[in-house]
């Protein structure tokens, strides 16, 4: 990038299954106000506003045009990007491009979803090809059921390992005041929860949440002049997998897949050889438990087939050596258009030391975040407290 | 701008009311294949980023760029989708190259208006609580804007209809256009009244098609083509959502977007410094209103400007020499098509519709109803 870009503020709404007290505009406005307060700014300080949201989930076309009153875009530059589950990260990347281009100095990035206003399962089945895939589609649960089966069959992982991830997420969420599913559950509770599609049970899956996240990005001057703890964006990478590679989550595939392709490019850019040591915390986008274990492997935190052992040994707990999703992650809070941005904002809070109850108990200087959407799409963003990395 | 960005190639599919022969993917591929062949570029070797424009609700596909990931070179690579008019993809694609992250970007837009119903899609753009239930679509909202504009400035229906006469006539020179003909003001005003005062011949018809365009950094552009078209200025701006929150005869967002673009391009008087304009005439009245927003004439003066022949094909400042949107361009593709047509003019490759000496052009696109979001781009030869 031609100019350095930092996260200089951010905020999120509380997340819940029902937000009958607000409409979409009012809900997003909560996150915008929180972000402006965090950055000690007003809309006058913001040069452009970028919005990410999936219009099908609420059945509203051109949501960005409706949101103007809630996001301060009346008379201001801005754009809307929609790339599915990855969009929250894509918006942050777009914000970074805007600032690096030299045309804008401070950009407000917004991701949101009000899932109660649509039928998430039906709409996620609409991801599949209308002629060749849609009649077989089973929403997100269907995709991750295939993934989980393949993983268990190949590596000998058990349903208990999935349950451990489910418990870790919801127990971490109890420490996060903004999280949706703050559940005091045990492995037995998960194994006794309703089966959705083998091996995915209700508690193995993310919820449908309502909520919004907003992040303010600034150029180096704004960051240094106006922010006590800027968090620098050090690398970004996007990788989309085309829809017809149907072995997409057969875990034995030898083909380069989206997650590994992006991780390789980010690590090359930053000179990372041992990601588990280089990064102090990870916030990954795990719509289902099995996805989290595969992220460990695809990001090179452990070898292939060892993700579930990492969970078993408690290495990725909030106080473990490689904390993953101390916020509770997507398994605890999933408002699709905001979920990927929330990974970035939560990672930034960890680096700032401002995560509160779910702050990891060690020094955090570097973090890696992932996104998950589309037909296996991701965006990786690496953050640091320093520009020297 | 320390670094410059250029349009180095454009391609359009044949536009038609119904392309039953091609899926969205195939339409997009038609344009991509053509632009790659024209520029001699190879996807893996040369293109490092794709920005596309399409809409889930138009496509009936959740995450509509899933339709085009493969043909847009998105597989295991960088690809982003704007859910806006195609002009904003040129805007964002340029920003991506200026940021230093990318060197060469494929910009793509597609829509098959034939496989859905525009009234239903348009209606979903109205917020769900107060206005959607009234049954608004872009045409009925546009009718309110047209009526307000005509009433405020005393614009006559004949002056608005003359936009359609001009643009459908210009389209006769454009082989890609499907809606064209030598028509009279009387023909236009006798066509069915869709939403008073908008007649059928005064609105962009349902169309299927795709446009692809390639942006490159200065260094790369000079290697690809002898006729790079430079992005000189960019501007985008939002207006209010609720129709009652603004005077519909004003176009604050367009004024602000054009001011940003003119400042960046160093344009002080667009009337003297620009050779042609390609703008979003989704409805005939919009060509007049947007010309005022772009600062081409004083408020309420666009009707007379048109009558004087100033904006005609052989006038001092031709507007929509391609035939514009009235000639048949799909939703979402609209602004990208404007940019492509203006670029062809500056390259000198516009064929029968070539404007002699085209060196600087203004491109305008808008998203939402009644111009809720405007994008202005200034293109230049030098």
XYZ file of C-alpha atoms in Angstrom:
771
model
C 0.000 0.000 0.000
C 1.158 3.513 -0.801
C 0.136 4.882 2.611
C -0.079 3.201 5.992
C -3.568 2.619 7.347
C -4.644 2.143 10.967
C -7.818 1.274 12.815
C -8.373 4.417 14.878
C -11.756 3.621 16.349
C -14.635 1.213 16.339
C -17.752 0.010 18.019
C -20.479 -2.585 17.913
C -24.069 -3.043 18.950
C -25.150 -5.622 21.462
C -26.135 -8.724 19.529
C -29.395 -10.583 19.930
C -31.817 -12.861 18.124
C -34.537 -10.208 18.357
C -34.124 -6.443 18.082
C -37.740 -5.365 17.823
C -36.807 -2.076 19.490
C -34.947 -0.774 16.415
C -35.200 -0.847 12.635
C -32.140 -1.430 10.456
C -31.225 2.257 10.320
C -31.465 2.689 14.087
C -29.535 -0.500 14.771
C -26.645 0.473 12.506
C -26.671 3.954 14.009
C -25.854 2.414 17.421
C -22.601 1.000 16.046
C -21.757 4.226 14.212
C -22.245 6.309 17.351
C -20.143 3.851 19.365
C -17.326 4.037 16.797
C -17.374 7.838 16.628
C -17.334 8.043 20.432
C -14.459 5.573 20.604
C -12.449 7.640 18.096
C -13.555 10.931 19.697
C -14.801 12.150 16.333
C -17.947 13.464 14.704
C -19.212 12.760 11.182
C -17.447 15.958 10.097
C -14.144 14.126 10.588
C -15.180 11.312 8.254
C -14.368 11.619 4.524
C -16.258 8.563 3.230
C -18.533 5.795 4.480
C -18.465 2.223 3.174
C -21.295 -0.212 3.887
C -21.328 -4.000 3.761
C -24.511 -6.031 4.068
C -26.295 -8.770 2.154
C -29.498 -7.412 0.701
C -31.174 -10.809 0.363
C -31.066 -11.496 4.094
C -33.462 -8.653 4.864
C -35.077 -8.467 1.442
C -34.151 -4.803 1.100
C -32.526 -3.698 -2.141
C -30.018 -0.786 -1.971
C -29.826 -0.822 1.836
C -27.033 1.750 1.761
C -29.430 4.298 0.254
C -31.931 3.682 3.054
C -29.291 3.919 5.769
C -28.143 7.469 4.972
C -29.765 8.964 8.074
C -28.243 6.351 10.370
C -24.722 6.314 8.960
C -24.165 9.964 8.142
C -23.794 9.618 4.380
C -26.198 12.399 3.407
C -24.046 14.593 1.174
C -21.003 12.366 1.692
C -19.036 9.973 -0.501
C -19.570 6.273 0.057
C -20.078 2.877 -1.518
C -21.729 -0.437 -0.764
C -20.022 -3.771 -1.267
C -21.729 -7.147 -0.925
C -19.631 -10.286 -0.979
C -21.502 -12.500 1.486
C -20.006 -13.620 4.784
C -16.675 -12.092 3.886
C -18.131 -8.635 3.311
C -17.217 -7.192 6.710
C -13.539 -7.798 5.978
C -13.884 -6.761 2.362
C -15.260 -3.413 3.539
C -12.232 -2.896 5.796
C -9.935 -3.744 2.866
C -11.894 -1.302 0.694
C -11.537 1.344 3.403
C -7.792 0.721 3.515
C -7.615 1.069 -0.289
C -9.530 4.354 -0.085
C -7.035 5.782 2.395
C -3.932 4.335 0.742
C -5.050 5.906 -2.552
C -4.458 9.338 -1.027
C -7.987 10.536 -1.901
C -9.414 10.069 1.611
C -7.905 10.348 5.101
C -10.569 8.924 7.416
C -13.098 6.312 6.360
C -15.990 4.816 8.329
C -16.555 1.120 7.557
C -19.848 -0.522 8.500
C -21.051 -4.112 8.452
C -24.483 -5.221 9.637
C -27.257 -7.768 9.385
C -30.714 -7.864 10.885
C -31.348 -11.518 10.301
C -34.724 -11.668 12.017
C -36.177 -9.828 9.021
C -35.504 -12.697 6.614
C -35.155 -16.463 6.416
C -31.429 -17.066 6.709
C -31.582 -20.793 5.948
C -33.582 -20.342 2.761
C -31.386 -17.509 1.592
C -28.170 -19.414 2.232
C -29.547 -22.236 0.087
C -29.777 -19.585 -2.629
C -25.967 -19.576 -2.695
C -26.125 -22.854 -4.652
C -26.374 -22.793 -8.447
C -30.014 -22.471 -9.535
C -29.835 -25.353 -12.016
C -27.250 -27.718 -10.603
C -27.101 -27.190 -6.860
C -30.120 -25.462 -5.387
C -32.411 -28.473 -5.251
C -29.819 -30.236 -3.060
C -28.825 -27.268 -0.929
C -29.138 -27.500 2.835
C -28.174 -23.950 3.777
C -24.929 -23.489 5.744
C -25.666 -26.521 7.924
C -25.564 -28.798 4.865
C -22.139 -27.541 3.785
C -20.594 -27.922 7.212
C -22.167 -31.346 7.779
C -20.201 -32.612 4.773
C -17.081 -30.922 6.086
C -17.478 -32.411 9.577
C -18.100 -35.925 8.243
C -15.071 -35.741 6.012
C -12.906 -34.468 8.866
C -14.028 -37.128 11.355
C -13.673 -39.935 8.838
C -10.211 -38.834 7.705
C -8.538 -37.915 10.980
C -10.453 -39.862 13.606
C -11.863 -36.829 15.374
C -14.983 -37.415 17.471
C -18.184 -35.497 18.015
C -16.762 -34.626 21.435
C -14.085 -32.479 19.781
C -16.713 -30.485 17.991
C -18.548 -30.103 21.294
C -15.358 -28.783 22.937
C -15.133 -26.005 20.340
C -18.824 -25.212 20.895
C -18.260 -24.948 24.640
C -15.107 -22.830 24.290
C -16.950 -20.321 22.119
C -19.969 -19.906 24.373
C -17.884 -19.789 27.554
C -15.701 -17.054 26.005
C -18.863 -15.253 24.935
C -19.965 -15.088 28.567
C -16.978 -12.787 29.156
C -17.940 -10.563 26.177
C -20.756 -8.148 26.946
C -21.624 -7.675 23.265
C -21.885 -11.399 22.406
C -25.174 -13.083 21.535
C -25.018 -16.688 22.808
C -23.594 -16.412 26.314
C -24.248 -20.009 27.297
C -22.943 -21.764 30.368
C -22.828 -25.155 28.643
C -20.831 -28.377 28.858
C -19.718 -30.954 26.310
C -22.677 -33.125 27.374
C -25.101 -30.286 26.678
C -23.749 -29.983 23.133
C -23.914 -33.733 22.513
C -27.489 -33.765 23.781
C -28.601 -30.860 21.607
C -30.842 -31.449 18.603
C -29.266 -33.006 15.499
C -29.576 -30.701 12.462
C -27.629 -32.685 9.844
C -25.127 -35.307 10.984
C -22.720 -34.538 12.597
C -23.878 -30.957 13.148
C -26.047 -30.438 16.214
C -27.819 -27.214 17.149
C -24.997 -26.092 19.451
C -22.335 -26.887 16.818
C -23.722 -24.146 14.597
C -23.641 -20.340 14.705
C -26.820 -18.441 15.589
C -28.713 -15.950 13.422
C -27.979 -12.625 15.137
C -28.993 -9.030 14.693
C -26.230 -6.488 15.025
C -23.756 -4.094 13.483
C -20.075 -3.262 13.733
C -18.364 -0.062 12.656
C -14.648 0.585 12.327
C -12.932 3.894 11.579
C -9.748 3.763 9.545
C -7.245 6.584 9.294
C -4.068 7.516 7.487
C -0.786 7.679 9.386
C -1.167 11.359 10.276
C -4.703 10.965 11.602
C -3.665 7.865 13.506
C -0.689 9.522 15.165
C -2.399 12.856 15.860
C -5.774 11.634 16.984
C -5.475 8.093 18.316
C -3.709 6.890 21.444
C -3.568 3.261 20.354
C -3.726 2.903 16.580
C -3.825 -0.664 15.271
C -2.059 -0.947 11.921
C -3.267 -3.013 9.005
C -0.160 -4.868 7.874
C -1.493 -7.250 5.230
C -4.779 -8.097 3.512
C -5.626 -10.869 1.091
C -8.790 -12.105 -0.596
C -9.374 -15.527 -2.104
C -12.598 -16.769 -3.674
C -13.225 -20.370 -4.641
C -15.392 -20.903 -7.736
C -18.616 -22.772 -7.080
C -18.216 -25.980 -9.066
C -15.246 -27.531 -7.319
C -17.444 -29.869 -5.373
C -14.627 -31.508 -3.444
C -14.367 -28.153 -1.755
C -14.247 -29.467 1.777
C -13.104 -32.995 1.335
C -10.292 -32.528 3.829
C -7.995 -34.862 1.893
C -8.009 -32.682 -1.222
C -4.527 -31.923 -2.475
C -5.747 -28.993 -4.536
C -4.848 -25.502 -3.338
C -7.871 -24.158 -1.514
C -8.954 -20.612 -0.674
C -7.792 -20.549 2.946
C -4.331 -21.929 2.275
C -3.861 -19.731 -0.796
C -4.611 -16.582 1.196
C -2.555 -17.621 4.227
C 0.461 -18.355 2.019
C 0.265 -14.905 0.413
C -0.157 -13.060 3.728
C 2.714 -14.977 5.354
C 4.949 -14.287 2.363
C 4.148 -10.577 2.543
C 4.984 -10.434 6.265
C 7.796 -12.989 6.291
C 5.916 -15.292 8.674
C 7.253 -18.817 9.031
C 5.712 -19.846 12.365
C 2.250 -18.284 12.538
C 1.440 -19.717 15.981
C 4.439 -17.811 17.362
C 4.225 -14.738 15.138
C 0.615 -13.890 15.979
C -0.493 -13.418 19.571
C -4.183 -13.942 18.960
C -6.442 -15.215 16.160
C -10.023 -14.260 15.406
C -11.339 -16.731 12.832
C -14.719 -16.900 11.128
C -16.189 -20.282 12.146
C -19.828 -20.691 11.112
C -19.594 -24.221 12.565
C -17.251 -25.937 15.021
C -15.489 -27.984 12.367
C -14.536 -24.838 10.473
C -12.564 -23.598 13.483
C -10.481 -26.769 13.632
C -9.808 -26.557 9.914
C -8.740 -22.935 10.246
C -6.040 -24.039 12.727
C -4.710 -26.384 10.068
C -5.181 -24.174 7.014
C -3.492 -21.240 8.771
C -0.559 -23.459 9.707
C -1.118 -23.134 13.451
C -0.814 -26.937 13.496
C -0.285 -29.740 10.985
C -3.173 -31.203 8.926
C -5.295 -33.552 11.020
C -4.121 -32.071 14.307
C -6.654 -29.313 14.781
C -8.861 -31.388 17.020
C -5.870 -32.345 19.158
C -5.147 -28.661 19.705
C -8.673 -28.265 21.050
C -8.365 -31.383 23.187
C -5.174 -29.997 24.758
C -6.836 -26.615 25.415
C -4.134 -24.751 23.473
C -6.594 -22.334 21.880
C -8.461 -21.407 25.059
C -8.537 -17.730 26.029
C -5.634 -18.324 28.475
C -3.881 -20.888 26.287
C -0.654 -20.317 24.330
C -2.550 -19.738 21.020
C -5.827 -18.006 21.881
C -8.412 -18.326 19.104
C -11.668 -16.371 19.247
C -11.513 -15.043 22.804
C -14.603 -12.999 21.849
C -16.659 -16.152 21.352
C -16.387 -15.811 17.592
C -19.090 -16.465 15.048
C -20.406 -19.516 16.944
C -21.547 -17.059 19.586
C -22.479 -14.060 17.416
C -23.316 -14.133 13.734
C -24.814 -11.107 12.042
C -23.474 -12.067 8.633
C -22.550 -8.682 7.118
C -20.861 -7.696 10.382
C -19.318 -11.025 11.401
C -16.080 -10.651 9.452
C -15.657 -7.019 10.520
C -16.269 -8.070 14.090
C -13.273 -10.409 13.852
C -11.105 -7.443 12.871
C -12.571 -5.146 15.525
C -12.228 -7.778 18.249
C -8.613 -8.419 17.228
C -7.957 -4.663 17.331
C -9.454 -4.486 20.826
C -7.107 -7.282 21.928
C -4.086 -5.394 20.547
C -5.259 -2.185 22.244
C -5.782 -4.108 25.495
C -9.370 -2.862 25.536
C -11.244 -6.160 25.225
C -12.341 -6.003 28.846
C -13.621 -9.293 30.267
C -12.332 -11.341 27.343
C -8.887 -9.717 27.071
C -6.338 -12.513 26.690
C -3.968 -12.636 29.678
C -0.736 -11.882 27.795
C 0.854 -9.145 25.697
C -0.883 -8.859 22.354
C 0.903 -7.086 19.538
C -0.099 -8.999 16.435
C -3.319 -10.619 15.364
C -4.639 -12.490 12.330
C -8.294 -12.487 11.318
C -10.177 -14.539 8.759
C -13.544 -14.342 7.032
C -15.718 -17.083 5.550
C -18.423 -16.779 2.942
C -19.627 -17.519 -0.550
C -18.642 -20.873 -1.975
C -15.528 -21.001 0.200
C -14.294 -17.457 0.133
C -12.067 -15.721 2.629
C -10.361 -12.444 3.403
C -7.361 -12.475 5.744
C -6.286 -9.337 7.582
C -3.116 -9.099 9.693
C -2.990 -6.394 12.370
C -0.170 -5.056 14.518
C 0.475 -2.500 17.225
C 3.600 -1.483 15.328
C 4.552 -0.319 11.852
C 7.930 -2.053 12.167
C 6.686 -5.582 11.410
C -2.654 11.959 -7.809
C 0.938 10.911 -8.062
C 0.116 7.771 -10.003
C -2.335 7.749 -12.897
C -4.842 5.071 -13.827
C -6.125 4.372 -17.336
C -8.886 2.450 -19.039
C -7.010 0.218 -21.480
C -9.809 -1.838 -22.982
C -13.578 -2.222 -23.058
C -16.003 -4.821 -24.371
C -19.783 -5.065 -24.437
C -22.122 -7.897 -25.215
C -24.961 -7.434 -27.633
C -27.784 -5.882 -25.627
C -31.183 -7.396 -26.105
C -34.538 -7.460 -24.318
C -34.134 -11.192 -23.821
C -30.914 -13.151 -24.024
C -32.477 -16.580 -23.463
C -29.376 -18.058 -25.111
C -27.055 -17.126 -22.228
C -26.986 -17.369 -18.428
C -25.604 -14.510 -16.334
C -22.279 -16.363 -16.250
C -22.216 -16.761 -20.007
C -23.153 -13.129 -20.584
C -20.316 -11.999 -18.333
C -17.921 -14.394 -20.062
C -18.855 -12.995 -23.465
C -17.657 -9.555 -22.352
C -14.589 -10.815 -20.458
C -13.417 -13.021 -23.319
C -13.734 -10.123 -25.761
C -11.860 -7.600 -23.615
C -9.044 -10.072 -22.947
C -8.756 -10.823 -26.666
C -8.801 -7.120 -27.581
C -6.082 -6.180 -25.091
C -4.024 -9.355 -25.433
C -3.967 -9.718 -21.665
C -3.883 -13.066 -19.859
C -5.932 -13.489 -16.688
C -3.294 -15.288 -14.572
C -0.397 -13.202 -15.770
C -1.852 -9.717 -16.028
C -5.040 -9.230 -14.024
C -4.554 -9.071 -10.256
C -7.963 -7.876 -9.135
C -11.604 -7.974 -10.219
C -14.354 -5.539 -9.242
C -17.835 -6.456 -10.384
C -21.318 -4.966 -10.211
C -24.488 -6.998 -9.915
C -27.340 -7.466 -7.488
C -28.577 -10.507 -5.592
C -32.186 -9.442 -6.051
C -31.832 -8.903 -9.806
C -29.993 -12.201 -10.254
C -32.072 -14.299 -7.852
C -28.725 -15.543 -6.590
C -27.550 -15.072 -3.026
C -24.133 -13.369 -3.383
C -24.573 -12.713 -7.099
C -20.843 -12.672 -7.864
C -20.868 -16.431 -7.256
C -22.341 -16.415 -10.784
C -19.170 -14.964 -12.218
C -16.301 -15.973 -9.881
C -14.887 -18.370 -12.453
C -15.269 -16.215 -15.572
C -14.067 -13.070 -13.793
C -10.788 -14.688 -12.760
C -11.819 -14.718 -9.121
C -10.839 -18.310 -8.372
C -8.350 -18.241 -5.467
C -7.771 -14.568 -6.257
C -8.983 -11.120 -5.306
C -12.505 -10.254 -6.369
C -15.017 -7.787 -4.942
C -18.606 -6.913 -5.823
C -20.255 -3.534 -5.574
C -24.021 -3.691 -5.122
C -24.423 -0.416 -6.994
C -24.415 1.068 -10.465
C -21.471 0.037 -12.655
C -19.942 3.526 -12.607
C -18.992 3.006 -8.954
C -16.978 -0.076 -9.922
C -14.786 2.120 -12.120
C -14.469 4.518 -9.169
C -13.491 1.781 -6.719
C -11.307 -0.066 -9.234
C -9.317 3.146 -9.746
C -8.913 3.582 -5.988
C -7.587 0.012 -5.712
C -4.835 0.764 -8.234
C -4.039 4.166 -6.684
C -3.644 2.428 -3.312
C -0.711 0.466 -4.686
C -2.347 -2.881 -3.894
C -3.173 -3.693 -7.512
C -1.719 -3.055 -10.925
C -4.411 -4.187 -13.331
C -8.115 -4.584 -12.558
C -10.955 -6.183 -14.484
C -14.207 -4.277 -14.004
C -17.335 -6.207 -14.898
C -21.100 -5.747 -14.684
C -23.942 -7.990 -15.790
C -27.717 -8.188 -15.393
C -30.477 -10.179 -17.027
C -33.500 -8.004 -16.479
C -35.569 -10.510 -18.475
C -35.510 -13.193 -15.824
C -37.168 -11.144 -13.131
C -39.659 -8.326 -12.704
C -38.274 -4.806 -12.454
C -41.227 -3.461 -10.479
C -40.707 -6.007 -7.714
C -36.939 -5.454 -7.592
C -37.362 -1.663 -7.643
C -40.008 -1.810 -4.940
C -37.590 -3.635 -2.606
C -35.350 -0.550 -2.712
C -37.967 1.401 -0.759
C -37.624 1.014 2.986
C -40.019 -1.630 4.283
C -41.999 0.355 6.840
C -43.550 3.437 5.255
C -42.970 3.667 1.503
C -42.643 0.102 0.186
C -46.282 -0.635 0.968
C -47.322 2.225 -1.298
C -46.149 0.155 -4.245
C -43.470 2.564 -5.459
C -40.985 1.543 -8.092
C -38.259 3.595 -9.812
C -40.701 4.647 -12.529
C -43.415 5.960 -10.215
C -40.810 7.685 -8.023
C -39.194 9.069 -11.176
C -42.586 10.385 -12.241
C -42.784 12.423 -9.041
C -39.313 13.789 -9.679
C -40.114 14.573 -13.315
C -43.353 16.316 -12.324
C -41.621 18.393 -9.647
C -38.785 19.349 -11.997
C -41.137 20.303 -14.829
C -43.403 22.218 -12.487
C -40.614 24.127 -10.764
C -38.906 25.302 -13.945
C -41.759 25.301 -16.449
C -40.237 22.489 -18.509
C -42.695 21.291 -21.151
C -43.468 17.603 -21.910
C -42.246 18.219 -25.477
C -38.819 19.276 -24.155
C -38.528 16.095 -22.093
C -39.720 13.940 -24.974
C -37.056 15.536 -27.184
C -34.428 13.720 -25.087
C -35.869 10.403 -26.257
C -35.996 11.635 -29.854
C -32.318 12.600 -29.686
C -31.080 9.485 -27.910
C -33.066 6.925 -29.902
C -31.785 8.694 -33.010
C -28.175 8.582 -31.759
C -28.632 4.873 -31.038
C -29.077 4.243 -34.768
C -25.295 4.643 -35.020
C -24.633 2.199 -32.156
C -24.516 -1.484 -33.156
C -24.861 -2.641 -29.517
C -28.130 -0.773 -28.883
C -31.448 -2.571 -29.300
C -33.910 0.294 -28.801
C -33.496 2.854 -31.567
C -35.256 4.680 -34.328
C -36.103 7.947 -36.003
C -38.999 9.094 -33.906
C -40.764 12.387 -33.372
C -41.810 14.182 -30.214
C -45.377 13.263 -31.135
C -44.420 9.549 -31.336
C -42.890 9.723 -27.862
C -45.844 11.519 -26.313
C -48.255 9.090 -27.974
C -46.497 6.025 -26.553
C -48.291 4.471 -23.545
C -48.229 6.587 -20.393
C -46.480 4.452 -17.762
C -46.470 6.860 -14.801
C -47.542 10.408 -15.609
C -45.543 12.209 -17.075
C -43.275 9.306 -18.114
C -44.166 7.554 -21.382
C -42.923 4.153 -22.439
C -40.431 5.597 -24.938
C -39.016 7.801 -22.162
C -37.748 4.962 -19.982
C -34.833 2.560 -20.360
C -36.283 -0.751 -21.592
C -35.697 -4.134 -19.928
C -32.375 -5.392 -21.265
C -29.937 -8.270 -20.803
C -26.214 -7.812 -21.194
C -22.771 -7.327 -19.705
C -19.842 -4.926 -20.001
C -16.185 -5.527 -19.156
C -13.497 -2.879 -18.834
C -9.851 -3.036 -17.825
C -8.074 -0.480 -15.641
C -4.291 -0.346 -15.346
C -1.618 1.655 -13.592
C 0.241 4.172 -15.760
C 3.273 1.950 -16.269
C 1.194 -1.084 -17.186
C -1.245 0.920 -19.326
C 1.473 2.206 -21.618
C 2.614 -1.365 -22.275
C -0.898 -2.537 -23.114
C -2.199 0.139 -25.454
C -1.321 3.212 -27.492
C -4.683 4.738 -26.649
C -4.987 4.733 -22.849
C -7.929 6.734 -21.494
C -6.891 8.415 -18.249
C -9.122 8.654 -15.206
C -8.750 12.365 -14.487
C -11.314 12.851 -11.737
C -13.660 10.875 -9.502
C -16.550 11.769 -7.238
C -19.351 9.939 -5.440
C -22.058 11.207 -3.098
C -25.255 10.060 -1.390
C -28.567 11.923 -1.287
C -31.525 11.394 1.095
C -33.585 8.196 1.018
C -37.104 9.502 1.600
C -38.601 11.319 -1.372
C -40.111 13.870 1.005
C -36.740 14.693 2.544
C -35.546 16.660 -0.459
C -36.682 18.922 -3.237
C -36.683 16.393 -6.064
C -35.833 19.131 -8.563
C -32.504 19.632 -6.788
C -29.588 17.295 -7.220
C -27.300 18.037 -4.320
C -25.512 14.655 -4.494
C -24.733 15.065 -8.185
C -23.450 18.595 -7.621
C -21.135 17.401 -4.863
C -19.939 14.359 -6.820
C -19.210 16.477 -9.888
C -17.407 19.107 -7.810
C -15.131 16.386 -6.388
C -14.445 15.036 -9.865
C -13.877 18.440 -11.483
C -11.539 19.554 -8.684
C -9.467 16.407 -9.072
C -9.389 16.792 -12.854
C -8.638 20.525 -12.652
C -11.789 21.391 -14.605
C -13.082 24.898 -14.000
C -15.702 25.207 -16.729
C -16.986 21.829 -17.933
C -18.893 23.404 -20.826
C -15.645 24.695 -22.352
C -13.317 21.891 -21.290
C -15.363 18.785 -22.044
C -16.039 17.267 -25.463
C -18.866 14.870 -24.651
C -20.991 13.492 -21.822
C -22.328 9.975 -21.298
C -24.897 10.114 -18.499
C -27.588 7.963 -16.907
C -30.821 8.767 -18.753
C -32.793 5.965 -17.145
C -35.767 8.246 -17.807
C -35.759 11.057 -20.366
C -36.218 13.836 -17.785
C -33.052 12.666 -15.984
C -30.828 13.741 -18.877
C -32.045 17.315 -18.430
C -31.909 17.303 -14.626
C -28.491 15.643 -14.449
C -27.049 18.134 -16.969
C -28.018 20.889 -14.547
C -26.494 18.973 -11.636
C -23.295 18.575 -13.634
C -23.176 22.356 -14.025
C -23.581 22.333 -17.817
C -26.318 24.978 -17.669
C -28.234 27.003 -15.113
C -31.130 25.538 -13.140
C -34.123 24.878 -15.356
C -32.111 25.646 -18.482
C -31.512 22.137 -19.823
C -34.731 22.026 -21.851
C -33.726 25.091 -23.841
C -30.162 23.803 -24.128
C -31.471 20.653 -25.781
C -33.763 22.608 -28.096
C -30.811 24.703 -29.242
C -29.063 21.579 -30.482
C -26.145 22.130 -28.092
C -26.290 18.513 -26.832
C -27.102 16.904 -30.200
C -24.736 14.452 -31.886
C -23.286 17.252 -34.000
C -23.717 19.921 -31.311
C -21.035 21.711 -29.284
C -21.312 19.264 -26.376
C -22.856 15.949 -27.467
C -24.709 14.159 -24.667
C -25.173 10.395 -24.950
C -23.919 10.023 -28.526
C -24.268 6.266 -27.938
C -28.010 6.582 -27.419
C -27.658 6.388 -23.641
C -29.714 4.144 -21.410
C -32.867 4.773 -23.437
C -31.228 2.728 -26.185
C -31.282 -0.336 -23.934
C -28.697 -1.013 -21.207
C -29.365 -3.343 -18.243
C -29.743 -2.093 -14.674
C -26.398 -2.079 -12.780
C -24.507 -2.241 -16.095
C -25.719 1.294 -16.865
C -22.821 3.354 -15.507
C -20.150 0.914 -16.663
C -21.625 1.148 -20.143
C -21.429 4.967 -19.914
C -17.736 4.712 -18.989
C -17.104 2.178 -21.757
C -18.812 4.352 -24.389
C -16.940 7.483 -23.280
C -13.661 5.556 -23.300
C -14.323 4.295 -26.839
C -14.886 7.907 -27.921
C -11.561 9.041 -26.460
C -9.749 6.028 -27.906
C -11.205 7.014 -31.289
C -12.805 3.585 -31.598
C -16.476 4.545 -31.445
C -17.157 3.686 -35.089
C -20.171 5.404 -36.649
C -20.943 7.190 -33.395
C -17.440 8.702 -33.093
C -17.377 12.363 -32.029
C -14.534 14.133 -33.835
C -11.755 15.310 -31.563
C -13.118 13.682 -28.398
C -10.419 14.354 -25.802
C -12.240 14.825 -22.499
C -15.496 13.251 -21.363
C -17.767 13.252 -18.339
C -19.303 9.965 -17.213
C -22.240 9.963 -14.803
C -24.016 7.035 -13.191
C -26.517 6.776 -10.378
C -27.839 4.136 -8.006
C -31.242 3.891 -6.358
C -34.387 5.797 -7.293
C -34.381 9.487 -8.290
C -30.576 9.579 -8.072
C -29.948 8.585 -4.460
C -26.261 8.048 -5.128
C -24.288 9.673 -7.910
C -20.915 8.849 -9.386
C -19.062 11.222 -11.711
C -15.876 10.321 -13.574
C -13.836 12.566 -15.838
C -11.939 10.775 -18.591
C -9.202 12.301 -20.711
C -6.815 11.541 -23.552
C -3.830 13.245 -21.959
